[in-house]
XYZ file of C-alpha atoms in Angstrom:
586
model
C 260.476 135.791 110.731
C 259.800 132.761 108.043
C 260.542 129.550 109.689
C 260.270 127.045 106.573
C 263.504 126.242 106.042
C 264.028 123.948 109.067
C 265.068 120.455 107.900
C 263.152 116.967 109.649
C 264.934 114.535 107.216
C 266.714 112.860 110.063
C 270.431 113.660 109.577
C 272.755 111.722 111.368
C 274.953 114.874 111.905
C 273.287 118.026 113.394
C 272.496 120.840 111.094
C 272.139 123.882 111.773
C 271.627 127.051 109.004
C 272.683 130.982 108.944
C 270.138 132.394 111.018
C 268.182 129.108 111.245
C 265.626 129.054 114.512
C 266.363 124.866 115.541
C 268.537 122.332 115.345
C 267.670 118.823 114.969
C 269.227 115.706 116.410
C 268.224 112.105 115.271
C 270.031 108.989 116.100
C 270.136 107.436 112.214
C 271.445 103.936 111.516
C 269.808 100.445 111.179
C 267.478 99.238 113.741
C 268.206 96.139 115.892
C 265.187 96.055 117.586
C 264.667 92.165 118.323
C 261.023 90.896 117.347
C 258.234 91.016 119.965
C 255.139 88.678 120.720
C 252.206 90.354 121.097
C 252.157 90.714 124.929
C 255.721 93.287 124.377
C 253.767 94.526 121.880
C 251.291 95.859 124.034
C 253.417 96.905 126.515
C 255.889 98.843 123.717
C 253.182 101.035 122.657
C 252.762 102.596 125.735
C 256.327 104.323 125.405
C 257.012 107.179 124.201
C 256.735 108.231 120.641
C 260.890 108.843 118.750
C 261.002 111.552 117.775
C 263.291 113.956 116.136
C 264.698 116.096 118.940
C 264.251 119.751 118.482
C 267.299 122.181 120.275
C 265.275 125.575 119.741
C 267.374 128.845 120.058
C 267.336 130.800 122.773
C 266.925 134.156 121.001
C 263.467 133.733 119.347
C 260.014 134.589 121.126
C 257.715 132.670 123.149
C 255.047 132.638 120.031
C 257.683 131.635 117.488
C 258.774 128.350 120.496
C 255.039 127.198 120.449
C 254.357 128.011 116.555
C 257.875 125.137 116.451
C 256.807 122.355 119.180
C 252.873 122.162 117.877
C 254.175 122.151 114.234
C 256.224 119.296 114.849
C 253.969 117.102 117.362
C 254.542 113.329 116.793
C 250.886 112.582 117.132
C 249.887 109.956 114.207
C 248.133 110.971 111.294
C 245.802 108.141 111.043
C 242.573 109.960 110.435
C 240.669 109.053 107.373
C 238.068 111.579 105.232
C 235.101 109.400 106.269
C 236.050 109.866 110.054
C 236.108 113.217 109.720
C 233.357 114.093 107.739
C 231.012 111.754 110.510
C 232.404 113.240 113.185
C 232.009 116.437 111.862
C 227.992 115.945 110.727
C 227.733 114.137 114.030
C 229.882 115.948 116.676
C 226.515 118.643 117.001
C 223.790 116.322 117.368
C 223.389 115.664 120.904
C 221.469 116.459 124.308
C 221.791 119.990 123.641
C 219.343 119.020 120.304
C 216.868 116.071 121.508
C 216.725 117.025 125.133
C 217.883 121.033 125.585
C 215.850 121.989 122.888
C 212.754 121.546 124.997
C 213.334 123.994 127.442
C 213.978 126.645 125.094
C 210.663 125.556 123.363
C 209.429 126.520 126.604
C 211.219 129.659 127.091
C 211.195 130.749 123.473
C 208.192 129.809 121.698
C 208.320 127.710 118.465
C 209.558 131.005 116.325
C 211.337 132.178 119.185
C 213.638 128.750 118.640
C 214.726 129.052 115.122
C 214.914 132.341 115.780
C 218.088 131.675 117.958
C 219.066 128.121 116.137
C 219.195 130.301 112.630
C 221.096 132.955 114.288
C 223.807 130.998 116.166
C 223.599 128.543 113.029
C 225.073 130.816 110.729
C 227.476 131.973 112.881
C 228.836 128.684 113.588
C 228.552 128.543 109.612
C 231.381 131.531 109.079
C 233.243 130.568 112.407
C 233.724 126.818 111.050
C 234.722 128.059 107.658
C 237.163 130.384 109.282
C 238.732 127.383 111.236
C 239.356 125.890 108.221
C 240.938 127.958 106.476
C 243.176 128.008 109.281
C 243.393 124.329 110.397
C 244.176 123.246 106.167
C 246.965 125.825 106.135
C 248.583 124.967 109.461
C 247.917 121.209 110.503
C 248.996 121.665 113.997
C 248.650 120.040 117.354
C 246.065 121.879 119.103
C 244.363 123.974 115.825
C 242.620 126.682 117.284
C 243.596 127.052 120.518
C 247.161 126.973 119.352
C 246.246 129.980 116.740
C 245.162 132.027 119.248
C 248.349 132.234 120.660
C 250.174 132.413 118.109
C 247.845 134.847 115.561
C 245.895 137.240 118.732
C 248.162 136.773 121.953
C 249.777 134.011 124.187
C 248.145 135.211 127.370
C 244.535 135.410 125.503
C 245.782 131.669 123.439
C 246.318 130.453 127.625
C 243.204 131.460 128.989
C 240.801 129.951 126.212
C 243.099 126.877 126.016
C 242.487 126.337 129.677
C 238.522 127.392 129.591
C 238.648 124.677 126.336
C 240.445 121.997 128.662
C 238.379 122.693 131.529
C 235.174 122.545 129.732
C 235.309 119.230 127.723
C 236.899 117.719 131.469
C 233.966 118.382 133.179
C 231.821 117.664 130.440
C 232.561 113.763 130.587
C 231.311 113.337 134.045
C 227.980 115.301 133.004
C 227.322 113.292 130.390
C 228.004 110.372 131.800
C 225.193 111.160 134.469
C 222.910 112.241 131.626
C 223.558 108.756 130.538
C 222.295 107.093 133.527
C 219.215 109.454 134.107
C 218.384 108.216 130.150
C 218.528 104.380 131.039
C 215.491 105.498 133.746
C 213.373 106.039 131.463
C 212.988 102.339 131.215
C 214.105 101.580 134.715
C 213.230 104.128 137.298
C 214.399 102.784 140.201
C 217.985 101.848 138.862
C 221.392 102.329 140.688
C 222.734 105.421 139.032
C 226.216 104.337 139.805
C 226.103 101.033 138.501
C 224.744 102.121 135.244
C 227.678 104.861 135.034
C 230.527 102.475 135.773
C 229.577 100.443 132.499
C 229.823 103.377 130.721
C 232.488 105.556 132.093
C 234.268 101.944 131.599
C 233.415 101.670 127.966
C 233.842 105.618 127.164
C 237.627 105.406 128.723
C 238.259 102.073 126.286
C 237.634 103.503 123.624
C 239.755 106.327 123.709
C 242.958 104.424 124.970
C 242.312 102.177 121.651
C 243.729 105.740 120.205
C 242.700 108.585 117.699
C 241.642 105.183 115.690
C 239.254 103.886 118.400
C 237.681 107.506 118.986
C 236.936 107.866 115.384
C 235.489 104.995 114.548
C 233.182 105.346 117.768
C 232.239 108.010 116.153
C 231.393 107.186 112.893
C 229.062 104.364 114.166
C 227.077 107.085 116.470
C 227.152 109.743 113.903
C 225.343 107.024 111.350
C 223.003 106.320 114.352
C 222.281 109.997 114.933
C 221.864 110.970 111.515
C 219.435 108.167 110.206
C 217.703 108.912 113.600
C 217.359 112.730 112.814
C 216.013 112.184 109.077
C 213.519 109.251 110.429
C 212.118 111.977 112.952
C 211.946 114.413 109.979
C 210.171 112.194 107.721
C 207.443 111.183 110.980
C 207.239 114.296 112.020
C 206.005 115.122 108.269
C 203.509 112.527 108.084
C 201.986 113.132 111.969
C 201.452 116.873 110.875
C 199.850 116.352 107.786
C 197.052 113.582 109.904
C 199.054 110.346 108.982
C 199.431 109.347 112.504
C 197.620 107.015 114.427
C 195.445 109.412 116.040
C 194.933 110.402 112.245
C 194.688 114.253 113.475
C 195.745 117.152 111.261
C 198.236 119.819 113.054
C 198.972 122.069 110.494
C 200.223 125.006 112.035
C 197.670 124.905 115.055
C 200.544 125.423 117.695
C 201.835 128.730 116.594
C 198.182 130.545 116.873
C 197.755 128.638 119.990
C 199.383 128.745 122.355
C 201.492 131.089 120.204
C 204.961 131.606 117.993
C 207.077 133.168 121.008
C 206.782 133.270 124.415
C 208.262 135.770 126.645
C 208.693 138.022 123.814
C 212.394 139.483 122.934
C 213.765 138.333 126.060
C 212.420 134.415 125.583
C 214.270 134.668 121.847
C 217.550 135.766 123.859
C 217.165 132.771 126.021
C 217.595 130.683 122.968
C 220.972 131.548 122.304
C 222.775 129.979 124.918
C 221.380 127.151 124.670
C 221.434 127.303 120.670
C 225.140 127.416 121.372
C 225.468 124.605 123.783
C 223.697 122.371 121.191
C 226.231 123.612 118.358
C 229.477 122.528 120.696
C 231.681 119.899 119.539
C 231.156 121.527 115.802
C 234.601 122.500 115.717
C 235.576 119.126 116.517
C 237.018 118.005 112.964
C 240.037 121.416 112.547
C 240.921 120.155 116.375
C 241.729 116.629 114.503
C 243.460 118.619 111.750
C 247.311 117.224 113.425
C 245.654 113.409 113.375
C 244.688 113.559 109.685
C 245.460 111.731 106.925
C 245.497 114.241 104.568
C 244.154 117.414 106.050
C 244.116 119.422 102.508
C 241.702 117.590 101.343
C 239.168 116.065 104.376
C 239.168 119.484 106.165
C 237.265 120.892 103.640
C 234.957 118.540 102.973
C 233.976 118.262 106.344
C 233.697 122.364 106.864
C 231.205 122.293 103.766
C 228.828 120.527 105.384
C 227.793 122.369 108.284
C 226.021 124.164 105.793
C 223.543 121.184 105.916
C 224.270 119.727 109.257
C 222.807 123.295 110.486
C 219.875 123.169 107.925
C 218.629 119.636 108.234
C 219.569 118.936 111.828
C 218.351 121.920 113.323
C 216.607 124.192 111.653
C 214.019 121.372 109.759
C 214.244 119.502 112.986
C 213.169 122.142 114.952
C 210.752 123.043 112.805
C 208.490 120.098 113.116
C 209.132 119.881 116.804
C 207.777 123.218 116.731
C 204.565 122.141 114.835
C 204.149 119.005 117.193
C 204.491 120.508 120.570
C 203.018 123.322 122.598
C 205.433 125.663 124.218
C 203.463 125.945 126.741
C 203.101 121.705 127.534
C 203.859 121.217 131.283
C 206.155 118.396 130.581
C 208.485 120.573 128.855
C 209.839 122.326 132.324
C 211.754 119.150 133.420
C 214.101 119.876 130.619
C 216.051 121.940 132.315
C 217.412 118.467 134.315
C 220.306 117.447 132.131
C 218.842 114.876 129.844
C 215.006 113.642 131.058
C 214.261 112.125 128.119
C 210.462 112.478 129.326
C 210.931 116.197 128.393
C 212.452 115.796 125.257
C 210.166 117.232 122.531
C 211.447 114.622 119.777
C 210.024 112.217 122.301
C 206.881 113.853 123.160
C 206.085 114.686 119.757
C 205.916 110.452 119.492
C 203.654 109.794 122.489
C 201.269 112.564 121.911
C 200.876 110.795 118.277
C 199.921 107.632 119.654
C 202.841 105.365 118.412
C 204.087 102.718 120.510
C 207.053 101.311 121.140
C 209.064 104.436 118.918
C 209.238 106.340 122.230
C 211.961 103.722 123.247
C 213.461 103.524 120.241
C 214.465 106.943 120.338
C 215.740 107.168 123.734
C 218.369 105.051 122.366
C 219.568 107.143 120.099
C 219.612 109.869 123.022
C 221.746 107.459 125.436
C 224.204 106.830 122.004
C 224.186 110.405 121.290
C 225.240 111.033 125.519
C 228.047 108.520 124.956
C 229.089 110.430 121.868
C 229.187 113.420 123.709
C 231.564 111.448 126.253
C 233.528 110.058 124.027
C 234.589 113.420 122.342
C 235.097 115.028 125.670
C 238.023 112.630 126.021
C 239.263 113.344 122.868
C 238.775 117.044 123.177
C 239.960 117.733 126.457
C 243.234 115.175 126.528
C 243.985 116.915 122.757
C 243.601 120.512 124.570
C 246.083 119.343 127.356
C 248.691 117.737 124.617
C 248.556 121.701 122.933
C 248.944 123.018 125.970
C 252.125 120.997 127.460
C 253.843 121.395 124.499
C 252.987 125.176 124.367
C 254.798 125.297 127.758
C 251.672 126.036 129.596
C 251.134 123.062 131.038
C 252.908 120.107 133.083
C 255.314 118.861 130.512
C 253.910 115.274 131.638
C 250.566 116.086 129.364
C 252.793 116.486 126.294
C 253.504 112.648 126.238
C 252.809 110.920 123.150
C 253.287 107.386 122.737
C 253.864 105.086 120.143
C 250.640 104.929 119.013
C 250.344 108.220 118.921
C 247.953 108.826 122.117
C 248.659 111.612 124.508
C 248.813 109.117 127.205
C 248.831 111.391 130.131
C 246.125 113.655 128.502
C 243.774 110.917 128.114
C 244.719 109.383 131.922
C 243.999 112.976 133.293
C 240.159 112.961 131.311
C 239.420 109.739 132.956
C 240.451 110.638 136.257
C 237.985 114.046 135.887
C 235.743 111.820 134.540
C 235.443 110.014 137.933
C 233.396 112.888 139.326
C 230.273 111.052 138.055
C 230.278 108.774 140.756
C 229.334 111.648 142.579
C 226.220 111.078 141.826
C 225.644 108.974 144.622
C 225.661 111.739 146.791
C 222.069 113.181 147.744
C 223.484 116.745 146.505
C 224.513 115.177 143.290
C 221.759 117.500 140.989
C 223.607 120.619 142.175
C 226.845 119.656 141.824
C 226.318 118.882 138.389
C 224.076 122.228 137.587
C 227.357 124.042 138.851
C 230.263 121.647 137.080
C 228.091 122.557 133.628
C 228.257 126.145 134.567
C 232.303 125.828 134.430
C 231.852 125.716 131.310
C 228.689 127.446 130.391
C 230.144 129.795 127.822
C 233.231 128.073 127.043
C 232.140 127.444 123.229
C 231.179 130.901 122.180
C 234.480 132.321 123.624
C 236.226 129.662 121.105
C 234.087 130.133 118.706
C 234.317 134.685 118.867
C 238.787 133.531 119.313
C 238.592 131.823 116.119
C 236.930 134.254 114.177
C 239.440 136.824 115.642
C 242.069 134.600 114.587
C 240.982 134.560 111.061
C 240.890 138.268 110.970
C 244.544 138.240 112.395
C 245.953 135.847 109.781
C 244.116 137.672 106.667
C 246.024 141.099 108.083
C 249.215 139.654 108.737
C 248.664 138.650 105.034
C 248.218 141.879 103.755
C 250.982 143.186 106.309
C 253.680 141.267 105.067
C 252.946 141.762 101.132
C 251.356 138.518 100.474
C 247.475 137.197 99.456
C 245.065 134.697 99.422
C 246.899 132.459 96.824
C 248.677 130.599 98.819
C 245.925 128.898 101.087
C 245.045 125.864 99.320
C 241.253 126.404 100.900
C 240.153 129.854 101.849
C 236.705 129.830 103.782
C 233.510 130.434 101.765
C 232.119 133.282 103.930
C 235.537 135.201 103.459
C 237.239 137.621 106.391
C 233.538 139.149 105.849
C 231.774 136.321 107.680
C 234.687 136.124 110.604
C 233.652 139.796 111.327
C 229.860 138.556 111.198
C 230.795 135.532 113.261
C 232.606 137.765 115.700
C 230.336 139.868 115.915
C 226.987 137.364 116.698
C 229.058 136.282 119.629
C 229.213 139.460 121.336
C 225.861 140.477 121.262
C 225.051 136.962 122.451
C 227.470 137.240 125.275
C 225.620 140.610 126.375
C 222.311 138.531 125.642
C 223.130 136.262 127.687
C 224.868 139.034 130.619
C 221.079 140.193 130.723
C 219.221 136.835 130.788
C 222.022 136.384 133.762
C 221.143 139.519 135.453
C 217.240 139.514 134.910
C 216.128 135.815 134.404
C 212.706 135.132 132.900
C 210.183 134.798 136.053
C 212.747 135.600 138.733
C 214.531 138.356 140.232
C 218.394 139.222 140.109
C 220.210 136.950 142.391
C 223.880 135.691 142.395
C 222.714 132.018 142.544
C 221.323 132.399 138.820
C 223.699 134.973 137.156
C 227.008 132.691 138.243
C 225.106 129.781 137.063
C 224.411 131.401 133.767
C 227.760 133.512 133.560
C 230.751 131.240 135.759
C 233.077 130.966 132.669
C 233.567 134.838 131.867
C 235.284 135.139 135.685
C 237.020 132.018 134.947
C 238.272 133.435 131.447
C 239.362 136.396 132.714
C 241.072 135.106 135.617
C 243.270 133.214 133.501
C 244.315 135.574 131.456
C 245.007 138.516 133.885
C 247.099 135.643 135.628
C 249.653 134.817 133.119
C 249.868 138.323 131.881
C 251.045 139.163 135.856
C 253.028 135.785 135.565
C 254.894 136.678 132.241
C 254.898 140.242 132.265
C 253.950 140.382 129.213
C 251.705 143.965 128.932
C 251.085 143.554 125.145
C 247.571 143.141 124.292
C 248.263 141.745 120.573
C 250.524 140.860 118.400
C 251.619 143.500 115.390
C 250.555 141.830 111.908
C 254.185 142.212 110.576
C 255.555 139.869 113.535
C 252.877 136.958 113.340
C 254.260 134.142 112.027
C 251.982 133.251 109.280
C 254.937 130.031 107.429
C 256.075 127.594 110.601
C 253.344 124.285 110.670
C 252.510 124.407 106.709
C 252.869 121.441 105.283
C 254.002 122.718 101.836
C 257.090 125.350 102.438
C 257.592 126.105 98.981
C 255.091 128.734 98.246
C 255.599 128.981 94.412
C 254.942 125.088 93.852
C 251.780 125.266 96.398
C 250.471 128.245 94.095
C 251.319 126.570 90.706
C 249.377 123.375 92.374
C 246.400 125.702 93.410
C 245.806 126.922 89.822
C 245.864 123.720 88.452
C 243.797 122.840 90.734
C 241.014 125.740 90.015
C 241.450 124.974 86.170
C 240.742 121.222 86.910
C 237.283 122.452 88.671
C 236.498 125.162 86.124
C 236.609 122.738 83.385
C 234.083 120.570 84.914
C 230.032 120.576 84.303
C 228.266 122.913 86.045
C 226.295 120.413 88.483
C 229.642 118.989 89.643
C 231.064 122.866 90.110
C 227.818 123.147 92.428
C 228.552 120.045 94.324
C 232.374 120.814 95.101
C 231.202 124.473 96.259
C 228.897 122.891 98.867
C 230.255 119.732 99.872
């Protein structure tokens, strides 16, 4: 059933239509509010957002309820293109790239890693085109976890909702000890704690500044990471052709000895996992899709350029790490300890070369990239909790939104989770983390494999209900084609990584190791078999003629969005060729 003809002007009388799904309420008038010094100012804008009040019918599904409430969140659209295209280039390039990377060197072999970074890169590629699509034609709180309830099924939307939540809550305290194990790299013998207070202090600031605070965090870490990346690049160029210190040529010495893989097949399906754990956060900018200025327009942008976030930040990156470093260096095993810096191979590609002093500079832009890791954890997981509450599957507490359009609660609730760093005090700490960072282990390539199936639902319910690909105002470059691709990589990665679990590389089965590798698929699972129990709902998906594919679009009237779209197209076609190239790939 179409839901676009629901009216938000803010009637002072309630309206309601023939066969119309809500009613809305607003108070109307003049306001009297008296002026306030800055002191009530501060205190104002912790209460919650006016809204609109939404009476939804009683006679409509459960889907149809959530497609209504996310459509209509209050959260501020404050988001500029420049803070989403930098935290879209930059949400990816963390400890999962300078520090993670160097035990898969290890595991993998230098051909073994781009191996796996190519293959998970291009399915991120189709999976972030696919989101949006999606997240330009239906701005909504909560993006894709929202569309997998609404476009696959509510049960399957609950349990990766909650896996998503989970995930980016545990993640803060993680990275937050990552943090403090990177400032010993100049300090061994420093208080762990103390060093995480200042930033679990600073990370929590910045996010109750507001959508505003987080981005522009961002963009200042993403500049950092970036310059960082393409000064390593550029190095790493120079070292291999004998400009280094040491004036010693490399060539490609490293892959005839010690070798391109190591451990054969089953070292290149090590990779993956870990090729996906670097990728997280890439979905980042659809999830921001309900805070943006004008989604239509910085979506896209930022989706086009994972193209080159992938090719520059990995796959050249990894590259000349690869051409720098041995697999088979012995300093390279400590990398499986969250984020020693001493094992990352950005860093020892640098001291093996003889430069001084770079070493440092580097692990700086490892502890900024940790903290922008943090900071998006925040965002992420009090954004996932917001979706959530006001998909009435959550506390309705989480759904609160105040006047500057934070999710209060949400954001409260990721500090609090947060906390768990200080248990690294504890003499146990090392395996309470390895365990937390099981949690959520797998958490992005189940979001990742739900959004490509959520593509694939939307293009059939399409096609089901007699319309096309007109109407979408973006449609992803890789087509419905590259969600079945994306889909697809993420299975056989998931049964990958069920036999890395099973069998691990120098070790025998044991539960210790496949939990540790494998936690998140229980943890999935259990979700979902619980609220199907709890709702009694039996139905594994929803029909393509019953998804709503109208409620959340910005634009209701289809004819003027299509008339807009072809003028659009024209306006490109008639342009040089060179700028036709340009607006295709970013």
């Amino acid at each position: 059933m179409p839901h676009s003809d629901y009216n938000l002007s803010g009637s002072s009388a309630p309206m309601k239509k023939e066969n119309s799904i809500i009613e809305v309420y607003s108070t109307g008038g003049f306001s009297t509010t008296p002026k306030l010094n800055a002191w009530e100012k501060f205190k104002d804008s912790f209460r919650r957002q006016e809204v609109n009040e939404l009476v939804i019918e009683d006679d409509i599904s459960d889907v149809e309820k959530v497609a209504i409430l996310t459509a209509n969140s209050p959260l501020k659209r404050t988001l500029k293109s420049r803070h989403l295209q930098m935290i879209s280039i930059g949400g990816a390039i963390g400890t999962g790239l300078f520090v993670a990377s160097g035990s898969r060197l290890h595991t993998g072999g230098p051909a073994g890693v781009l191996i796996g970074y190519s293959l998970i890169g291009s399915m991120i590629y189709a999976t972030c085109q696919a989101v949006g699509e999606l997240a330009v034609t239906f701005p909504v709180s909560g993006a894709y976890l929202t569309f997998c309830s609404r476009f696959i099924d509510p049960s399957w939307g609950f349990a990766i909702s909650w896996n998503y939540a989970i995930g980016y809550l545990i993640g803060l305290p993680v990275e937050l000890v990552a943090a403090s194990m990177t400032i010993s790299y100049w300090n061994p013998g420093v208080n762990s704690a103390a060093i995480i207070c200042i930033f679990y202090v600073i990370i929590c600031s910045i996010n109750f500044f507001g959508v505003r605070g987080y981005a522009e965090a961002e963009f200042v870490f993403s500049i950092i990471k970036v310059v960082a990346v393409v000064g390593f690049i550029i190095l790493g160029i120079v070292i291999i052709c004998g400009g280094g210190p040491n004036h010693e040529y490399l060539g490609a010495r490293y892959y005839y000895n010690p070798g391109a893989f190591s451990n054969g097949f089953k070292g290149v399906c090590s990779v993956f996992v870990a090729a996906a754990f670097s990728f997280g956060s890439t979905e980042m900018a659809a999830l921001a899709a309900a805070e943006t200025e004008n989604p239509r327009k910085s979506i896209p942008k930022a989706t086009k350029q994972v193209f080159w976030r992938i090719l520059l930040f990995y796959i050249v990156a990894l590259t000349i790490v690869g051409l720098l470093v041995p697999y088979n260096d012995p300093r390279l095993l400590s990398a499986t300890n969250f984020a020693d810096v001493n094992a990352s191979p950005f860093v020892l590609a640098i001291v093996d070369a003889g430069i001084k002093g770079l070493p440092s500079v580097l692990n700086v832009v490892i502890l900024i990239a940790v903290l922008s890791v943090g900071n998006a954890c925040i965002y992420a997981s009090s954004r996932a909790l917001t979706s959530l509450a006001q998909s009435n599957q959550a506390p309705k507490l989480f759904a609160y939104i105040d006047k500057q359009g934070r999710p209060l609660f949400g954001i409260i609730a990721s500090c609090l989770v947060g906390a768990l760093c200080f248990l690294v005090a504890t003499d146990d700490d090392m395996i309470i983390f390895a365990w937390l960072s099981a949690i959520g282990g797998l958490s992005s390539l189940f979001t990742w494999g739900s959004i490509c199936l959520c593509h694939i639902r939307f293009r059939y319910a399409l096609q089901a209900q007699g319309r096309d690909t007109t109407e979408l105002t973006y449609k992803a470059q890789a087509g419905v084609y590259g969600s079945y691709y994306g889909f697809a990589i993420v299975i056989l990665v998931l049964i990958a990584q069920f036999w890395i679990a099973l069998y691990p590389i120098g070790g025998k089965p044991n539960a210790n190791d496949f939990f540790m590798a494998y936690l998140s698929f229980p943890i999935i699972f259990t979700f979902y078999g619980s609220h199907k129990i709890w709702t009694k709902n039996w139905r594994l998906y929803i029909r393509g003629k019953d998804i709503d594919i109208d409620t959340g679009r910005q634009m209701k009237d289809l004819d003027l969005l299509k008339q807009e779209i072809e003028e659009e197209r024209n306006l490109i076609a008639s342009k040089p060729f060179v700028y036709r190239v340009w607006n295709f790939w970013c």
